[in-house]
Short mmCIF file of C-alpha atoms in Angstrom, two decimals:
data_model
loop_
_atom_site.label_atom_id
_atom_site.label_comp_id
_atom_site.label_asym_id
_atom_site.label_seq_id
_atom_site.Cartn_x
_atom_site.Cartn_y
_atom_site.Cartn_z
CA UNK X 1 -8.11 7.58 -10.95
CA UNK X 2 -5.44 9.57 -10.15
CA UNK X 3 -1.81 9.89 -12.20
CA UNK X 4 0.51 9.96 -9.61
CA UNK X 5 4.84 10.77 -10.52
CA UNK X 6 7.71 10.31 -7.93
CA UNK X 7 11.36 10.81 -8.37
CA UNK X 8 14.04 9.46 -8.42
CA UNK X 9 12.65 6.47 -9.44
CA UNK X 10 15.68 4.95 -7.71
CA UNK X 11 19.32 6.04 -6.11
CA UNK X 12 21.66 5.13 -4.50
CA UNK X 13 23.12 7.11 -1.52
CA UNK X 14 25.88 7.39 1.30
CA UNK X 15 25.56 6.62 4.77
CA UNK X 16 24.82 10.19 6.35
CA UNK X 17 23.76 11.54 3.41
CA UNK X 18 19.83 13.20 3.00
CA UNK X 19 17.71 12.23 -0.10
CA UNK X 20 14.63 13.98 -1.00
CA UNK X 21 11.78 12.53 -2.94
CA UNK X 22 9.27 14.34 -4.77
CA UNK X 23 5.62 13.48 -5.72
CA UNK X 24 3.35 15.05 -8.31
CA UNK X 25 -0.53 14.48 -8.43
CA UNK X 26 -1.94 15.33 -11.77
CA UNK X 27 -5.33 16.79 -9.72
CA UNK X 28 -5.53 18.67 -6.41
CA UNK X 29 -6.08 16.17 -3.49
CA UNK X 30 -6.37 17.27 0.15
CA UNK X 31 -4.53 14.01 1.66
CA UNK X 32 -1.50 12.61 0.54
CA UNK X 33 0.20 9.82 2.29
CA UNK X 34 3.50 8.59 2.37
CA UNK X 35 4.67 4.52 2.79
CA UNK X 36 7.70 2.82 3.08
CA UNK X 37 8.13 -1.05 2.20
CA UNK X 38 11.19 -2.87 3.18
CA UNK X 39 12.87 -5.45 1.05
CA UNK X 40 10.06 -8.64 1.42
CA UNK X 41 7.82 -6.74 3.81
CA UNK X 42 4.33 -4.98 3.70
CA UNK X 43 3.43 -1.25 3.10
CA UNK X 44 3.58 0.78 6.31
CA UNK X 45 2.44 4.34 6.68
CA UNK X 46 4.76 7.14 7.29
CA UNK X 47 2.87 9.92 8.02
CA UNK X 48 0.05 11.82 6.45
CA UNK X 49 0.40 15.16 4.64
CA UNK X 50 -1.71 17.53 4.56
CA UNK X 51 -1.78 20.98 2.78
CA UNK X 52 -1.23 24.33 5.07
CA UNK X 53 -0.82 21.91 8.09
CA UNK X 54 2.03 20.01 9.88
CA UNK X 55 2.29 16.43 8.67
CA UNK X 56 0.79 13.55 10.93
CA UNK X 57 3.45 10.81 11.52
CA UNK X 58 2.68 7.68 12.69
CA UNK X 59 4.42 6.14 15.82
CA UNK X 60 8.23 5.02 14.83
CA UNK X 61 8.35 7.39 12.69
CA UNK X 62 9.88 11.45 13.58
CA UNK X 63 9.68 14.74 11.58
CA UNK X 64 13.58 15.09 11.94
CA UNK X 65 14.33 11.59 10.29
CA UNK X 66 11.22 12.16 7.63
CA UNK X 67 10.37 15.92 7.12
CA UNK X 68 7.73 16.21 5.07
CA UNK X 69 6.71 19.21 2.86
CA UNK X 70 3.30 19.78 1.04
CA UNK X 71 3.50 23.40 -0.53
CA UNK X 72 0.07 22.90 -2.50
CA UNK X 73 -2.59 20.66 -3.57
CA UNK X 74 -0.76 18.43 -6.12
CA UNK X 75 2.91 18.29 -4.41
CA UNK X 76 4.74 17.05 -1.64
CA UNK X 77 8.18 16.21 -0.55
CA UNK X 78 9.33 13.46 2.00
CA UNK X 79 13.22 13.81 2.74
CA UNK X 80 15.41 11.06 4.52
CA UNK X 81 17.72 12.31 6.58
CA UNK X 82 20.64 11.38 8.04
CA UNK X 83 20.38 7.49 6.11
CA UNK X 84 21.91 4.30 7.42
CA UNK X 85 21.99 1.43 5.51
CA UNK X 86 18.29 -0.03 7.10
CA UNK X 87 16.71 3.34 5.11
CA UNK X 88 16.91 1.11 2.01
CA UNK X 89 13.71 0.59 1.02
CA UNK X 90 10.92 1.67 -1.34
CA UNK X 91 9.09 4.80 -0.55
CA UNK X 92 5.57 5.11 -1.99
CA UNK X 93 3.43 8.44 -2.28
CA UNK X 94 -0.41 7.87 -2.20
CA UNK X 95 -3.62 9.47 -2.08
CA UNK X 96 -6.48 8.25 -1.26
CA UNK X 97 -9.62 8.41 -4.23
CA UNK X 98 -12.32 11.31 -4.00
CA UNK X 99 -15.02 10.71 -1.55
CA UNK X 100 -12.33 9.15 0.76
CA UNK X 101 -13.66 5.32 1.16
CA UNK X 102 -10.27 4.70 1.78
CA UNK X 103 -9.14 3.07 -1.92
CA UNK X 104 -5.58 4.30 -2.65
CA UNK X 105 -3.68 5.49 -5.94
CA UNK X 106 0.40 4.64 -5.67
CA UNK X 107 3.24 6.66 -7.37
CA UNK X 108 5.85 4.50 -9.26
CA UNK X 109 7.86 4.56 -5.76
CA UNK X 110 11.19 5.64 -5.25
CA UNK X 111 13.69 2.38 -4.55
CA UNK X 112 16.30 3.71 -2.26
CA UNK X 113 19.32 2.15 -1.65
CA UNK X 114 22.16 3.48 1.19
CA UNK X 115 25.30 2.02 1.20
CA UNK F 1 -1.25 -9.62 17.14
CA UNK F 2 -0.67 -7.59 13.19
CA UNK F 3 -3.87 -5.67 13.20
CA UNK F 4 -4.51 -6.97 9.17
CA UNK F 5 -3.03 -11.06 9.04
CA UNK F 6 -2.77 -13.31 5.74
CA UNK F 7 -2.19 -16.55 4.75
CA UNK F 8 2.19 -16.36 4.01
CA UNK F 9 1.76 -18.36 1.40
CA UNK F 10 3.61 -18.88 -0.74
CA UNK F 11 0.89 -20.77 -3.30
CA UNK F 12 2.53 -22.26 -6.34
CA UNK F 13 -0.33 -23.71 -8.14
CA UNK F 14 -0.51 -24.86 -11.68
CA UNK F 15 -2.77 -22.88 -14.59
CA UNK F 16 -6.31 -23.29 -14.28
CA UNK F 17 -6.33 -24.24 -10.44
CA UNK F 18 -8.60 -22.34 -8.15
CA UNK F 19 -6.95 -20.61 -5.36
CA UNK F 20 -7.66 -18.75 -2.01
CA UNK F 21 -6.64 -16.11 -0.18
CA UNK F 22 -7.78 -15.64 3.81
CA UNK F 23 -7.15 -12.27 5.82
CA UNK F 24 -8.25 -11.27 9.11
CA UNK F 25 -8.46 -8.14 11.10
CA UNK F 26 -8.66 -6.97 14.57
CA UNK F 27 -9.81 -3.94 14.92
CA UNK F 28 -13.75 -3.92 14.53
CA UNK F 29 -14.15 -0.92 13.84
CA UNK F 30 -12.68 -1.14 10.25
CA UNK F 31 -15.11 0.18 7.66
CA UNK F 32 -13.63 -0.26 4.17
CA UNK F 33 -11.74 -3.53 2.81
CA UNK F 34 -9.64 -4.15 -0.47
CA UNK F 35 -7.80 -6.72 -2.07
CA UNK F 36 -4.97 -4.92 -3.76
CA UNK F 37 -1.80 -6.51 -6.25
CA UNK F 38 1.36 -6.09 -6.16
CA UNK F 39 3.81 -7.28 -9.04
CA UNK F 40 6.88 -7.74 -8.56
CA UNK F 41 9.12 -4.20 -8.41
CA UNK F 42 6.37 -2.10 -8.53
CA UNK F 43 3.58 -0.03 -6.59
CA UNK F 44 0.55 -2.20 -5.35
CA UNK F 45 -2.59 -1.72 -7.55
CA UNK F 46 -6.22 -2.15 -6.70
CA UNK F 47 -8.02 -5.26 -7.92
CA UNK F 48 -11.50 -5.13 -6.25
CA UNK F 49 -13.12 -3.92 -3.11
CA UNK F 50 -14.50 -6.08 -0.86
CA UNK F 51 -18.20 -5.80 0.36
CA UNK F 52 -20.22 -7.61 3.23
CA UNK F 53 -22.80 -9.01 -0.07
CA UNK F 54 -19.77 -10.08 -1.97
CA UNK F 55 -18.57 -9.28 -5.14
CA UNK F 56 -17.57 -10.49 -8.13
CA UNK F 57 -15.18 -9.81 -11.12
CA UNK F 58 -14.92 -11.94 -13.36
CA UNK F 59 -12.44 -15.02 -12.42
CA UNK F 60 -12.01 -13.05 -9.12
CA UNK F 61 -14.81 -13.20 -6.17
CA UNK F 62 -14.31 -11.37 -2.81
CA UNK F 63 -16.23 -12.04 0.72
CA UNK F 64 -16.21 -10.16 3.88
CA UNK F 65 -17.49 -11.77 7.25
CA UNK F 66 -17.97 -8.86 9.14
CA UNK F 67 -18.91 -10.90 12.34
CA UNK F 68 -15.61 -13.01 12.21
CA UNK F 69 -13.81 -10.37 10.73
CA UNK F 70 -12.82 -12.69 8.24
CA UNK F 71 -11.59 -11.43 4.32
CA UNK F 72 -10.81 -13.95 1.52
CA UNK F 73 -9.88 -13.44 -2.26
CA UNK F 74 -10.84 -16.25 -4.54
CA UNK F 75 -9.17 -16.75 -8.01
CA UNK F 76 -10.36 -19.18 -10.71
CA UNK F 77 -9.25 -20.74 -13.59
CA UNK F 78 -5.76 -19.27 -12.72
CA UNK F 79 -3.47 -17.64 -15.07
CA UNK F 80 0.18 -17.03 -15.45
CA UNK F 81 -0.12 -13.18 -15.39
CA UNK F 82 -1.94 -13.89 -12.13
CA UNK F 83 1.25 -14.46 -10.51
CA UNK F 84 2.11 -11.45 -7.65
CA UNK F 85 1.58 -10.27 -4.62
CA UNK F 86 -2.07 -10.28 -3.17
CA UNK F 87 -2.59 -7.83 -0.21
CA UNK F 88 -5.09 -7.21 1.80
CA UNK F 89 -5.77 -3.77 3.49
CA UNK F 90 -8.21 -2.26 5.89
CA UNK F 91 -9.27 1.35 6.07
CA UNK F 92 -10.85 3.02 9.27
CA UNK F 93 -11.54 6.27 9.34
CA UNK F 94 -10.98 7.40 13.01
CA UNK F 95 -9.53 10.86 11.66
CA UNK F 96 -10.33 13.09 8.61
CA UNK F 97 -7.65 11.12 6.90
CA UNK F 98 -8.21 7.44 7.74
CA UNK F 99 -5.68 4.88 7.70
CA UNK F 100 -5.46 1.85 5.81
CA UNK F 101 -3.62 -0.71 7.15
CA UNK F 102 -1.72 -3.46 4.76
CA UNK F 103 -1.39 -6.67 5.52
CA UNK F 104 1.97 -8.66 4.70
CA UNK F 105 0.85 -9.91 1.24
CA UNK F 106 -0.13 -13.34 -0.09
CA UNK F 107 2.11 -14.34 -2.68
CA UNK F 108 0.54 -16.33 -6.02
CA UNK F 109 2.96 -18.31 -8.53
CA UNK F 110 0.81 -19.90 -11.60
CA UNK F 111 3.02 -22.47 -12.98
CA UNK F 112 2.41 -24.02 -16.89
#
């Protein structure tokens, strides 16, 4: 398994204000992935990041609103930009276990809340 | 249609009932399948992976119907620490990254 850190664990932010959230792997992985889940709702994919390449982002979701940065093996950033009050949510980093059969390892997520 | 659907639940059962869980899928082409848990205010965690032969862990036994495209999670002699979030997820790997899809979550309160 992989030991996955995020931070913040949680804040608490302005409206137009930018909040960037930071996840540690304790081993080098070549995909991490990050999610959002709104208050009472499922996991949904944000975009893939991968290192020395632009992220992937899945439709609904746009590189200006959710830049993503992924300097090396164990790191990447997700920033959100620009946050309204329907940002609020929990934003999960996530990589997916060696061999790549698709079972996932979550950080502690970061619990966002924009006033 | 949600590409992954579950039962909304919710299931309040009492300890020691046996309880489960149904989940489709759509797209056919999904190779991997999971059961995953989700407790309340923090990040989902995998319970067990879910094969066409069906397997089994201990109070927990998972099936997959390939041909109806059919998951279900099956929980026996519940517990109160069984109480969360049950979701089911589907990976396909149509790039080098995959994507697993989640579906809405099941959730499970074991009563005394």
């Amino acid at each position: 398994s992989a030991v996955i850190s995020q931070k913040p664990s949680r804040d608490i932010c302005q409206r137009g204000t930018s909040l960037t959230i930071q996840c540690q792997v304790d081993s080098q992985v070549t995909m991490m992935f990050w999610y959002r889940q709104q208050p009472g709702q499922s996991l949904t994919l944000i975009a893939t990041a991968n290192q020395g390449s632009e992220a992937t982002y899945e439709s609904g979701f746009v590189i200006d609103k959710f830049p993503i940065s992924r300097p090396n093996l164990t790191f990447s950033t997700l920033t959100v930009s620009n946050m309204s009050p329907e940002d609020s949510s929990i934003y999960l980093c996530s990589v997916v276990k060696q061999g790549n059969t698709g079972e996932l390892f979550f950080g502690e997520g970061s619990r966002l809340t924009v006033l | 249609r949600k590409e992954v659907e579950q039962d909304p639940g919710p299931f309040n059962v009492p300890e020691g009932a046996t309880v489960a869980f149904n989940c489709t899928y759509s797209n056919s082409a999904s190779q991997s399948f999971f059961w995953y848990r989700q407790d309340c205010r923090k990040e989902p965690k995998l319970l067990m992976s879910v094969y066409s032969s069906g397997n089994e862990d201990g109070r927990f036994t998972a099936q997959l119907n390939r041909a109806s495209q059919y998951i279900s999670l099956l929980i026996r002699d519940s517990k109160l620490s069984d109480s969360a979030t049950y979701l089911c997820v589907v990976f396909r790997r149509n790039t080098n990254a995959g994507k697993s899809t989640f579906g809405d979550g099941t959730t499970l309160t074991v009563k005394p």
